[in-house]
Short mmCIF file of C-alpha atoms in Angstrom, two decimals:
data_model
loop_
_atom_site.label_atom_id
_atom_site.label_comp_id
_atom_site.label_asym_id
_atom_site.label_seq_id
_atom_site.Cartn_x
_atom_site.Cartn_y
_atom_site.Cartn_z
CA UNK A 1 76.14 22.97 22.36
CA UNK A 2 72.88 22.91 23.23
CA UNK A 3 70.48 25.69 22.62
CA UNK A 4 71.11 29.33 24.19
CA UNK A 5 70.55 29.56 27.94
CA UNK A 6 72.11 30.92 31.07
CA UNK A 7 72.68 28.73 33.99
CA UNK A 8 72.64 29.27 37.84
CA UNK A 9 73.50 26.62 40.67
CA UNK A 10 71.54 28.16 43.52
CA UNK A 11 72.51 28.20 47.17
CA UNK A 12 69.05 28.54 48.74
CA UNK A 13 65.50 27.43 47.37
CA UNK A 14 64.14 31.47 47.77
CA UNK A 15 67.34 32.22 45.30
CA UNK A 16 66.09 29.80 42.85
CA UNK A 17 62.24 30.96 42.94
CA UNK A 18 63.36 34.76 42.44
CA UNK A 19 65.65 33.59 39.65
CA UNK A 20 62.71 31.64 38.05
CA UNK A 21 60.10 34.75 38.67
CA UNK A 22 62.77 36.90 37.25
CA UNK A 23 63.05 34.96 33.86
CA UNK A 24 59.06 35.06 33.97
CA UNK A 25 58.16 31.99 31.72
CA UNK A 26 61.43 31.28 30.36
CA UNK A 27 63.04 29.81 33.17
CA UNK A 28 63.28 25.98 33.82
CA UNK A 29 64.38 23.85 36.62
CA UNK A 30 67.45 21.56 36.25
CA UNK A 31 67.33 18.25 37.90
CA UNK A 32 68.82 15.16 35.94
CA UNK A 33 67.96 16.79 32.71
CA UNK A 34 67.15 13.34 31.37
CA UNK A 35 64.04 14.89 29.76
CA UNK A 36 64.96 18.68 29.67
CA UNK A 37 68.30 18.65 27.89
CA UNK A 38 66.64 16.33 25.07
CA UNK A 39 63.65 18.59 24.65
CA UNK A 40 66.32 21.76 24.40
CA UNK A 41 68.33 19.66 21.77
CA UNK A 42 65.31 18.56 19.90
CA UNK A 43 63.80 22.47 20.22
CA UNK A 44 61.05 21.27 21.78
CA UNK A 45 62.03 23.94 24.45
CA UNK A 46 63.81 26.85 24.55
CA UNK A 47 64.31 28.19 27.92
CA UNK A 48 66.57 30.98 28.76
CA UNK A 49 67.58 30.23 32.06
CA UNK A 50 68.33 26.77 33.81
CA UNK A 51 68.34 26.71 37.49
CA UNK A 52 70.07 23.76 38.91
CA UNK A 53 68.92 22.96 42.59
CA UNK A 54 71.30 19.78 43.17
CA UNK A 55 73.64 21.85 45.39
CA UNK A 56 71.05 22.22 47.98
CA UNK A 57 71.53 19.48 50.61
CA UNK A 58 67.98 19.61 51.63
CA UNK A 59 66.91 18.15 48.50
CA UNK A 60 69.13 15.13 48.36
CA UNK A 61 67.21 13.70 51.68
CA UNK A 62 65.64 10.28 51.30
CA UNK A 63 63.88 9.88 54.57
CA UNK A 64 61.76 6.36 55.27
CA UNK A 65 60.46 7.31 58.42
CA UNK A 66 57.31 5.38 60.26
CA UNK A 67 54.88 8.16 59.67
CA UNK A 68 55.95 9.14 55.91
CA UNK A 69 58.54 8.68 53.21
CA UNK A 70 60.39 12.21 51.95
CA UNK A 71 61.70 11.66 48.82
CA UNK A 72 64.04 15.34 48.08
CA UNK A 73 63.54 16.51 44.66
CA UNK A 74 67.41 15.72 44.06
CA UNK A 75 66.90 11.93 44.70
CA UNK A 76 67.86 9.66 41.48
CA UNK A 77 65.70 6.96 40.71
CA UNK A 78 68.72 4.77 41.30
CA UNK A 79 69.14 5.85 44.84
CA UNK A 80 65.49 4.89 45.23
CA UNK A 81 65.79 1.44 43.31
CA UNK A 82 68.54 0.50 45.38
CA UNK A 83 67.22 1.23 48.61
CA UNK A 84 65.99 -1.92 50.44
CA UNK A 85 63.95 -0.25 52.80
CA UNK A 86 62.15 2.02 50.25
CA UNK A 87 61.63 -1.43 48.01
CA UNK A 88 60.10 -3.10 51.19
CA UNK A 89 57.53 -0.58 51.59
CA UNK A 90 56.58 0.72 48.01
CA UNK A 91 57.48 -2.15 45.84
CA UNK A 92 55.33 -0.91 42.91
CA UNK A 93 56.89 2.31 42.81
CA UNK A 94 60.19 1.04 42.69
CA UNK A 95 59.08 -1.46 40.04
CA UNK A 96 57.76 1.54 37.77
CA UNK A 97 61.16 3.39 38.37
CA UNK A 98 63.08 0.57 37.40
CA UNK A 99 61.30 0.52 34.03
CA UNK A 100 62.38 4.03 33.24
CA UNK A 101 65.11 4.41 30.88
CA UNK A 102 68.48 2.92 31.07
CA UNK A 103 70.88 2.37 34.28
CA UNK A 104 72.75 5.82 32.95
CA UNK A 105 69.73 7.65 33.11
CA UNK A 106 68.50 6.26 36.09
CA UNK A 107 71.39 7.60 38.05
CA UNK A 108 70.57 11.46 36.73
CA UNK A 109 66.48 11.33 36.58
CA UNK A 110 64.59 12.28 39.41
CA UNK A 111 61.04 11.35 40.73
CA UNK A 112 60.63 15.03 40.80
CA UNK A 113 61.55 15.59 37.18
CA UNK A 114 59.44 12.56 35.82
CA UNK A 115 56.05 14.10 37.58
CA UNK A 116 57.30 18.12 36.47
CA UNK A 117 57.83 16.88 33.14
CA UNK A 118 54.16 16.55 32.87
CA UNK A 119 54.16 13.63 30.31
CA UNK A 120 50.94 11.71 30.57
CA UNK A 121 53.16 8.65 29.93
CA UNK A 122 55.33 9.14 33.18
CA UNK A 123 55.94 6.05 34.56
CA UNK A 124 56.07 7.37 38.30
CA UNK A 125 52.42 8.66 38.17
CA UNK A 126 50.06 6.07 38.37
CA UNK A 127 51.70 4.55 41.59
CA UNK A 128 52.06 8.04 43.07
CA UNK A 129 48.16 8.80 42.38
CA UNK A 130 47.18 5.25 44.00
CA UNK A 131 49.55 5.96 46.93
CA UNK A 132 48.14 9.65 47.52
CA UNK A 133 51.46 11.08 47.27
CA UNK A 134 51.87 14.80 48.30
CA UNK A 135 54.16 17.39 46.07
CA UNK A 136 55.98 19.83 48.08
CA UNK A 137 56.75 23.14 46.29
CA UNK A 138 58.32 26.45 47.20
CA UNK A 139 57.51 29.57 45.47
CA UNK A 140 58.58 33.30 46.06
CA UNK A 141 55.03 33.65 48.24
CA UNK A 142 56.57 30.48 50.38
CA UNK A 143 55.69 26.88 50.59
CA UNK A 144 52.82 24.93 49.88
CA UNK A 145 51.57 21.54 49.02
CA UNK A 146 49.73 20.24 46.13
CA UNK A 147 48.09 16.61 46.40
CA UNK A 148 49.32 14.46 43.34
CA UNK A 149 45.71 14.14 42.10
CA UNK A 150 45.59 17.83 41.60
CA UNK A 151 49.39 18.09 40.12
CA UNK A 152 48.75 16.97 36.72
CA UNK A 153 47.19 19.70 34.35
CA UNK A 154 47.47 19.04 30.83
CA UNK A 155 50.02 17.72 28.30
CA UNK A 156 53.14 18.80 29.49
CA UNK A 157 51.48 20.91 31.84
CA UNK A 158 51.41 20.64 35.66
CA UNK A 159 49.73 22.76 38.66
CA UNK A 160 53.18 24.52 39.34
CA UNK A 161 53.63 28.32 38.89
CA UNK A 162 56.37 29.57 36.92
CA UNK A 163 58.13 30.59 40.12
CA UNK A 164 57.68 27.32 42.26
CA UNK A 165 60.21 24.66 42.45
CA UNK A 166 59.22 21.25 43.74
CA UNK A 167 61.48 20.33 46.89
CA UNK A 168 60.00 17.06 47.66
CA UNK A 169 57.52 14.25 47.09
CA UNK A 170 56.21 12.31 50.44
CA UNK A 171 54.23 9.24 50.58
CA UNK A 172 52.18 8.09 53.42
CA UNK A 173 52.87 4.73 55.00
CA UNK A 174 51.79 1.94 52.88
CA UNK A 175 51.10 -0.56 55.50
CA UNK A 176 48.71 -3.01 54.76
CA UNK A 177 47.77 -2.28 50.91
CA UNK A 178 48.87 -4.24 48.13
CA UNK A 179 50.10 -2.49 45.32
CA UNK A 180 51.01 -3.35 41.61
CA UNK A 181 52.48 -1.33 38.69
CA UNK A 182 52.00 -2.65 35.08
CA UNK A 183 53.63 -0.96 31.69
CA UNK A 184 53.24 -2.08 28.36
CA UNK A 185 56.11 -0.88 25.90
CA UNK A 186 57.00 -1.79 22.25
CA UNK A 187 60.60 -2.83 23.24
CA UNK A 188 61.96 -3.88 26.94
CA UNK A 189 64.28 -1.49 27.68
CA UNK A 190 64.23 2.10 26.97
CA UNK A 191 60.66 3.13 25.53
CA UNK A 192 58.20 5.33 26.79
CA UNK A 193 54.76 3.35 28.04
CA UNK A 194 52.22 2.62 25.49
CA UNK A 195 49.94 2.17 28.45
CA UNK A 196 50.89 2.13 31.97
CA UNK A 197 48.79 1.41 35.13
CA UNK A 198 48.99 0.89 38.79
CA UNK A 199 46.61 -0.41 41.44
CA UNK A 200 46.47 -0.26 45.48
CA UNK A 201 44.47 -2.39 47.53
CA UNK A 202 43.62 -2.20 50.94
CA UNK A 203 42.31 -5.48 52.62
CA UNK A 204 40.40 -3.52 55.16
CA UNK A 205 38.27 -1.32 53.41
CA UNK A 206 38.29 -3.90 50.43
CA UNK A 207 38.82 -0.90 47.97
CA UNK A 208 41.05 -0.75 45.19
CA UNK A 209 42.67 2.58 43.73
CA UNK A 210 43.40 2.53 40.00
CA UNK A 211 45.43 4.75 38.13
CA UNK A 212 46.07 4.77 34.39
CA UNK A 213 49.03 6.47 32.26
CA UNK A 214 49.30 7.13 28.59
CA UNK A 215 45.52 7.18 27.67
CA UNK A 216 44.37 10.69 28.38
CA UNK A 217 46.07 14.36 28.48
CA UNK A 218 47.40 13.47 32.30
CA UNK A 219 47.54 10.30 34.08
CA UNK A 220 44.03 9.41 35.58
CA UNK A 221 43.16 8.44 39.10
CA UNK A 222 39.87 6.74 39.46
CA UNK A 223 37.69 7.06 42.70
CA UNK A 224 37.76 4.16 44.97
CA UNK A 225 36.16 1.12 43.70
CA UNK A 226 34.81 -1.45 46.36
CA UNK A 227 35.60 -5.07 45.31
CA UNK A 228 33.36 -8.04 45.82
CA UNK A 229 36.06 -10.96 46.37
CA UNK A 230 33.34 -13.71 46.51
CA UNK A 231 32.72 -12.22 42.70
CA UNK A 232 36.18 -11.60 41.82
CA UNK A 233 35.37 -11.77 37.85
CA UNK A 234 32.33 -9.38 38.25
CA UNK A 235 34.30 -6.96 40.29
CA UNK A 236 37.27 -6.77 37.93
CA UNK A 237 34.57 -6.38 35.08
CA UNK A 238 32.87 -3.66 36.73
CA UNK A 239 36.28 -1.89 37.22
CA UNK A 240 37.38 -2.65 33.84
CA UNK A 241 34.31 -0.96 32.72
CA UNK A 242 34.97 2.35 35.11
CA UNK A 243 38.68 2.57 33.70
CA UNK A 244 37.38 2.53 29.93
CA UNK A 245 35.07 5.37 30.49
CA UNK A 246 37.48 7.46 32.73
CA UNK A 247 40.10 7.50 29.92
CA UNK A 248 40.38 9.02 25.99
CA UNK A 249 43.24 7.36 24.63
CA UNK A 250 44.60 8.91 21.30
CA UNK A 251 46.63 7.26 18.51
CA UNK A 252 50.27 8.75 18.28
CA UNK A 253 54.03 7.56 17.47
CA UNK A 254 54.23 5.13 20.14
CA UNK A 255 50.41 3.12 19.19
CA UNK A 256 46.79 3.49 17.79
CA UNK A 257 43.88 4.24 19.88
CA UNK A 258 42.42 0.98 19.08
CA UNK A 259 45.63 -0.75 20.51
CA UNK A 260 45.36 1.19 23.68
CA UNK A 261 41.79 0.35 24.23
CA UNK A 262 42.69 -3.35 23.47
CA UNK A 263 45.71 -3.43 25.72
CA UNK A 264 44.30 -1.53 28.85
CA UNK A 265 41.78 -4.08 30.18
CA UNK A 266 44.35 -7.05 29.79
CA UNK A 267 46.99 -4.57 32.17
CA UNK A 268 43.82 -3.68 34.66
CA UNK A 269 42.52 -7.14 34.99
CA UNK A 270 46.15 -8.50 35.60
CA UNK A 271 46.66 -5.88 38.27
CA UNK A 272 43.55 -6.61 39.57
CA UNK A 273 43.89 -10.42 39.95
CA UNK A 274 47.56 -9.67 41.28
CA UNK A 275 46.22 -7.64 43.97
CA UNK A 276 43.21 -9.56 44.80
CA UNK A 277 44.03 -13.22 44.24
CA UNK A 278 47.79 -13.26 44.70
CA UNK A 279 49.16 -16.72 43.83
CA UNK A 280 45.69 -17.48 41.71
CA UNK A 281 45.35 -18.40 38.34
CA UNK A 282 45.94 -15.16 36.75
CA UNK B 1 78.91 33.90 30.30
CA UNK B 2 81.15 31.28 31.07
CA UNK B 3 81.61 29.24 34.06
CA UNK B 4 84.64 28.28 35.63
CA UNK B 5 84.53 24.68 36.88
CA UNK B 6 87.27 22.42 38.75
CA UNK B 7 86.80 18.75 38.16
CA UNK B 8 89.01 15.67 38.01
CA UNK B 9 89.21 13.38 34.80
CA UNK B 10 90.60 10.29 35.59
CA UNK B 11 92.05 11.06 38.86
CA UNK B 12 93.80 14.45 36.99
CA UNK B 13 92.87 17.68 38.34
CA UNK B 14 91.41 20.11 35.56
CA UNK B 15 90.05 23.57 35.41
CA UNK B 16 87.92 24.92 32.54
CA UNK B 17 85.77 27.96 31.57
CA UNK B 18 82.65 26.43 29.80
CA UNK B 19 79.56 28.27 28.45
CA UNK B 20 76.34 27.18 30.13
CA UNK B 21 75.60 25.38 26.87
CA UNK B 22 78.30 23.19 26.53
CA UNK B 23 77.67 19.29 27.40
CA UNK B 24 80.11 17.52 29.46
CA UNK B 25 80.56 15.06 26.38
CA UNK B 26 81.98 18.06 24.34
CA UNK B 27 83.98 19.27 27.16
CA UNK B 28 85.66 15.83 27.08
CA UNK B 29 86.17 15.38 23.29
CA UNK B 30 86.86 19.06 22.08
CA UNK B 31 88.32 20.75 25.12
CA UNK B 32 90.33 17.80 26.76
CA UNK B 33 90.80 15.85 23.59
CA UNK B 34 89.50 12.70 25.28
CA UNK B 35 88.10 11.39 22.14
CA UNK B 36 87.44 8.08 23.29
CA UNK B 37 84.23 8.73 24.59
CA UNK B 38 81.79 8.59 21.73
CA UNK B 39 78.86 10.68 20.65
CA UNK B 40 76.11 8.55 19.04
CA UNK B 41 72.78 9.70 19.86
CA UNK B 42 73.16 12.95 21.82
CA UNK B 43 69.81 12.29 23.53
CA UNK B 44 70.73 9.55 26.31
CA UNK B 45 69.48 6.72 24.07
CA UNK B 46 72.75 4.73 22.69
CA UNK B 47 75.09 4.63 25.63
CA UNK B 48 78.25 5.47 23.52
CA UNK B 49 79.36 8.49 25.56
CA UNK B 50 79.01 6.52 29.03
CA UNK B 51 81.52 7.64 31.71
CA UNK B 52 81.64 7.32 35.51
CA UNK B 53 80.66 10.29 37.52
CA UNK B 54 81.47 9.66 40.90
CA UNK B 55 81.90 6.18 40.16
CA UNK B 56 78.36 5.88 38.84
CA UNK B 57 77.79 5.45 34.71
CA UNK B 58 75.71 8.42 33.25
CA UNK B 59 75.46 9.71 29.22
CA UNK B 60 77.67 12.55 29.05
CA UNK B 61 75.56 14.05 26.65
CA UNK B 62 72.75 14.48 29.18
CA UNK B 63 74.98 16.29 31.45
CA UNK B 64 76.10 19.79 31.12
CA UNK B 65 80.24 20.59 31.34
CA UNK B 66 79.18 23.39 34.13
CA UNK B 67 77.40 20.35 36.24
CA UNK B 68 80.89 18.71 36.58
CA UNK B 69 82.38 21.33 38.85
CA UNK B 70 83.67 19.32 41.82
CA UNK B 71 82.59 16.08 40.53
CA UNK B 72 85.19 13.05 39.46
CA UNK B 73 84.73 12.12 36.12
CA UNK B 74 86.05 8.62 34.69
CA UNK B 75 86.48 7.58 31.07
CA UNK B 76 87.90 5.02 28.87
CA UNK B 77 91.23 6.66 28.87
CA UNK B 78 91.65 6.01 32.63
CA UNK B 79 91.20 2.44 32.10
CA UNK B 80 94.84 1.35 30.89
CA UNK B 81 97.33 2.57 33.32
CA UNK B 82 100.75 2.58 32.36
CA UNK B 83 100.30 1.19 29.14
CA UNK B 84 98.64 -1.96 30.50
CA UNK B 85 95.08 -2.69 29.50
CA UNK B 86 92.58 -3.04 32.68
CA UNK B 87 91.07 -6.39 33.20
CA UNK B 88 88.06 -5.60 31.31
CA UNK B 89 90.07 -4.43 28.41
CA UNK B 90 91.93 -7.17 28.05
CA UNK B 91 88.50 -9.53 28.56
CA UNK B 92 86.74 -7.72 25.82
CA UNK B 93 89.85 -8.72 23.59
CA UNK B 94 90.04 -12.16 24.53
CA UNK B 95 86.05 -12.73 24.46
CA UNK B 96 85.80 -10.91 21.02
CA UNK B 97 83.41 -8.51 22.27
CA UNK B 98 84.62 -5.81 20.10
CA UNK B 99 84.05 -5.39 16.16
CA UNK B 100 83.75 -1.78 14.74
CA UNK B 101 84.43 -0.74 18.26
CA UNK B 102 82.39 2.52 18.68
CA UNK B 103 80.28 1.23 21.76
CA UNK B 104 82.93 -0.23 22.89
CA UNK B 105 84.30 2.71 25.44
CA UNK B 106 80.85 2.68 26.75
CA UNK B 107 80.35 -0.82 26.93
CA UNK B 108 83.50 -1.11 29.26
CA UNK B 109 82.27 2.14 31.43
CA UNK B 110 78.90 0.70 32.04
CA UNK B 111 80.59 -2.88 32.82
CA UNK B 112 83.27 -0.86 35.46
CA UNK B 113 80.64 0.66 36.95
CA UNK B 114 78.78 -2.52 37.56
CA UNK B 115 81.82 -4.25 38.56
CA UNK B 116 82.13 -1.43 41.38
CA UNK B 117 78.57 -2.00 42.83
CA UNK B 118 78.37 -5.77 42.13
CA UNK B 119 81.62 -7.80 41.64
CA UNK B 120 80.23 -10.86 40.99
CA UNK B 121 76.94 -9.99 39.00
CA UNK B 122 74.55 -12.43 37.66
CA UNK B 123 74.11 -12.80 34.00
CA UNK B 124 70.62 -10.58 34.52
CA UNK B 125 72.72 -7.73 36.18
CA UNK B 126 75.19 -7.84 33.40
CA UNK B 127 72.34 -7.77 30.70
CA UNK B 128 70.54 -4.80 32.51
CA UNK B 129 73.67 -2.79 32.97
CA UNK B 130 74.39 -2.61 29.38
CA UNK B 131 70.69 -2.39 28.22
CA UNK B 132 71.60 1.10 27.88
CA UNK B 133 74.87 0.58 25.30
CA UNK B 134 73.42 -0.56 21.97
CA UNK B 135 75.75 -2.75 19.74
CA UNK B 136 75.01 -3.00 16.14
CA UNK B 137 77.76 -5.61 15.60
CA UNK B 138 78.39 -8.23 17.88
CA UNK B 139 74.81 -9.56 19.14
CA UNK B 140 76.01 -8.77 22.65
CA UNK B 141 76.47 -12.40 23.58
CA UNK B 142 79.93 -12.07 23.47
CA UNK B 143 80.00 -8.63 25.45
CA UNK B 144 78.27 -10.25 28.42
CA UNK B 145 80.69 -13.28 28.38
CA UNK B 146 83.49 -10.25 28.27
CA UNK B 147 82.12 -9.06 31.63
CA UNK B 148 81.56 -12.40 33.13
CA UNK B 149 85.30 -13.18 32.32
CA UNK B 150 86.54 -9.85 33.79
CA UNK B 151 84.32 -10.32 36.83
CA UNK B 152 86.10 -14.58 37.34
CA UNK B 153 89.32 -12.72 36.78
CA UNK B 154 88.98 -10.01 39.26
CA UNK B 155 88.00 -12.85 41.74
CA UNK B 156 84.75 -10.95 43.19
CA UNK B 157 86.73 -8.02 44.02
CA UNK B 158 85.59 -4.57 43.01
CA UNK B 159 87.00 -3.50 39.28
CA UNK B 160 89.65 -1.14 40.10
CA UNK B 161 90.85 -0.14 36.47
#
């Protein structure tokens, strides 16, 4: 037995929002449950009501249309990882999702759950940030959209109101941009990131977007950085220094602040070399 | 408050009235007496409680019993049919892939899920498929060999217990 809560399987999104509103701050949305049920078991969370949205067909939609990709909130990580069209469009995101947990866990876990959990180490977050994802949510007052850059509010905190449910995440077309994700972890396999990072390079604008996880209270997205491909080393050094000024790593159970500060430039340099000099000597 | 659920386990229709806080693992072990599925860590890290949910491996400790409503669950008890071991079970024996045996049910269910989606898996696919199943005895090599052996014996046909 886990904790002390009631459970409701909602038949409409409005029903879920009302149930969450009625539960005040004591409601929680149950998606894959791979974070929530662990936190309940460990006593870190004690919701009084779990709202299960998995009976809503709309939330299972995975649509890779030419204009944008829509990832319904109930779409599991393995559905994305094993979808060739999705991997073709967003290889770095597929890599990031594949780095999460175990195969069994990825059959339950969702991207929406990954971001709603609000962990600074969320592995989907850096890639969603550099891809300019949009989070679609629904509350008692109706729907609204939250740019992913505004979604993370602090450690285990998001921009969601207590009555709001994420319904989907949309991604713009990634044509022409190169993307990369890297993660430093203690062991290969199910471990959270010591540092994770993603980059997206647009050869047309010659700008790179970088996002860093596990090095601040939230995943951090940097402003676009112009890259001079004729002097790659200088551009990379400049980008690394910008990254270092944007983060504030701490020591915790997984690594010391010093280790994170040492690893971060290595990951960022590898990402930039991969994006700007693919096949080079990186 | 309890929830009335209808589901199948190893093809058999089941009904249960379960509290919200009961896990699928507790339902299997404590209500249905299917104790082949083990509890190791209880937080989805060791894989001892791996079962198939609609043909896909999941950890039963991280799923609520009430979420099983309308779903098809397969456990290690469904592997042997009519007292005859499944190809996977026989392969684990023949390859010497079990020692204390605690991880074995979960290993076999993970392997079963793998052979359903990838009947002729590569070495890397096998390793990834059981990366969420911890074994403290064997060192994994014999387990990988057992899954390879089962895939060969099935001749590329999807594993169907």
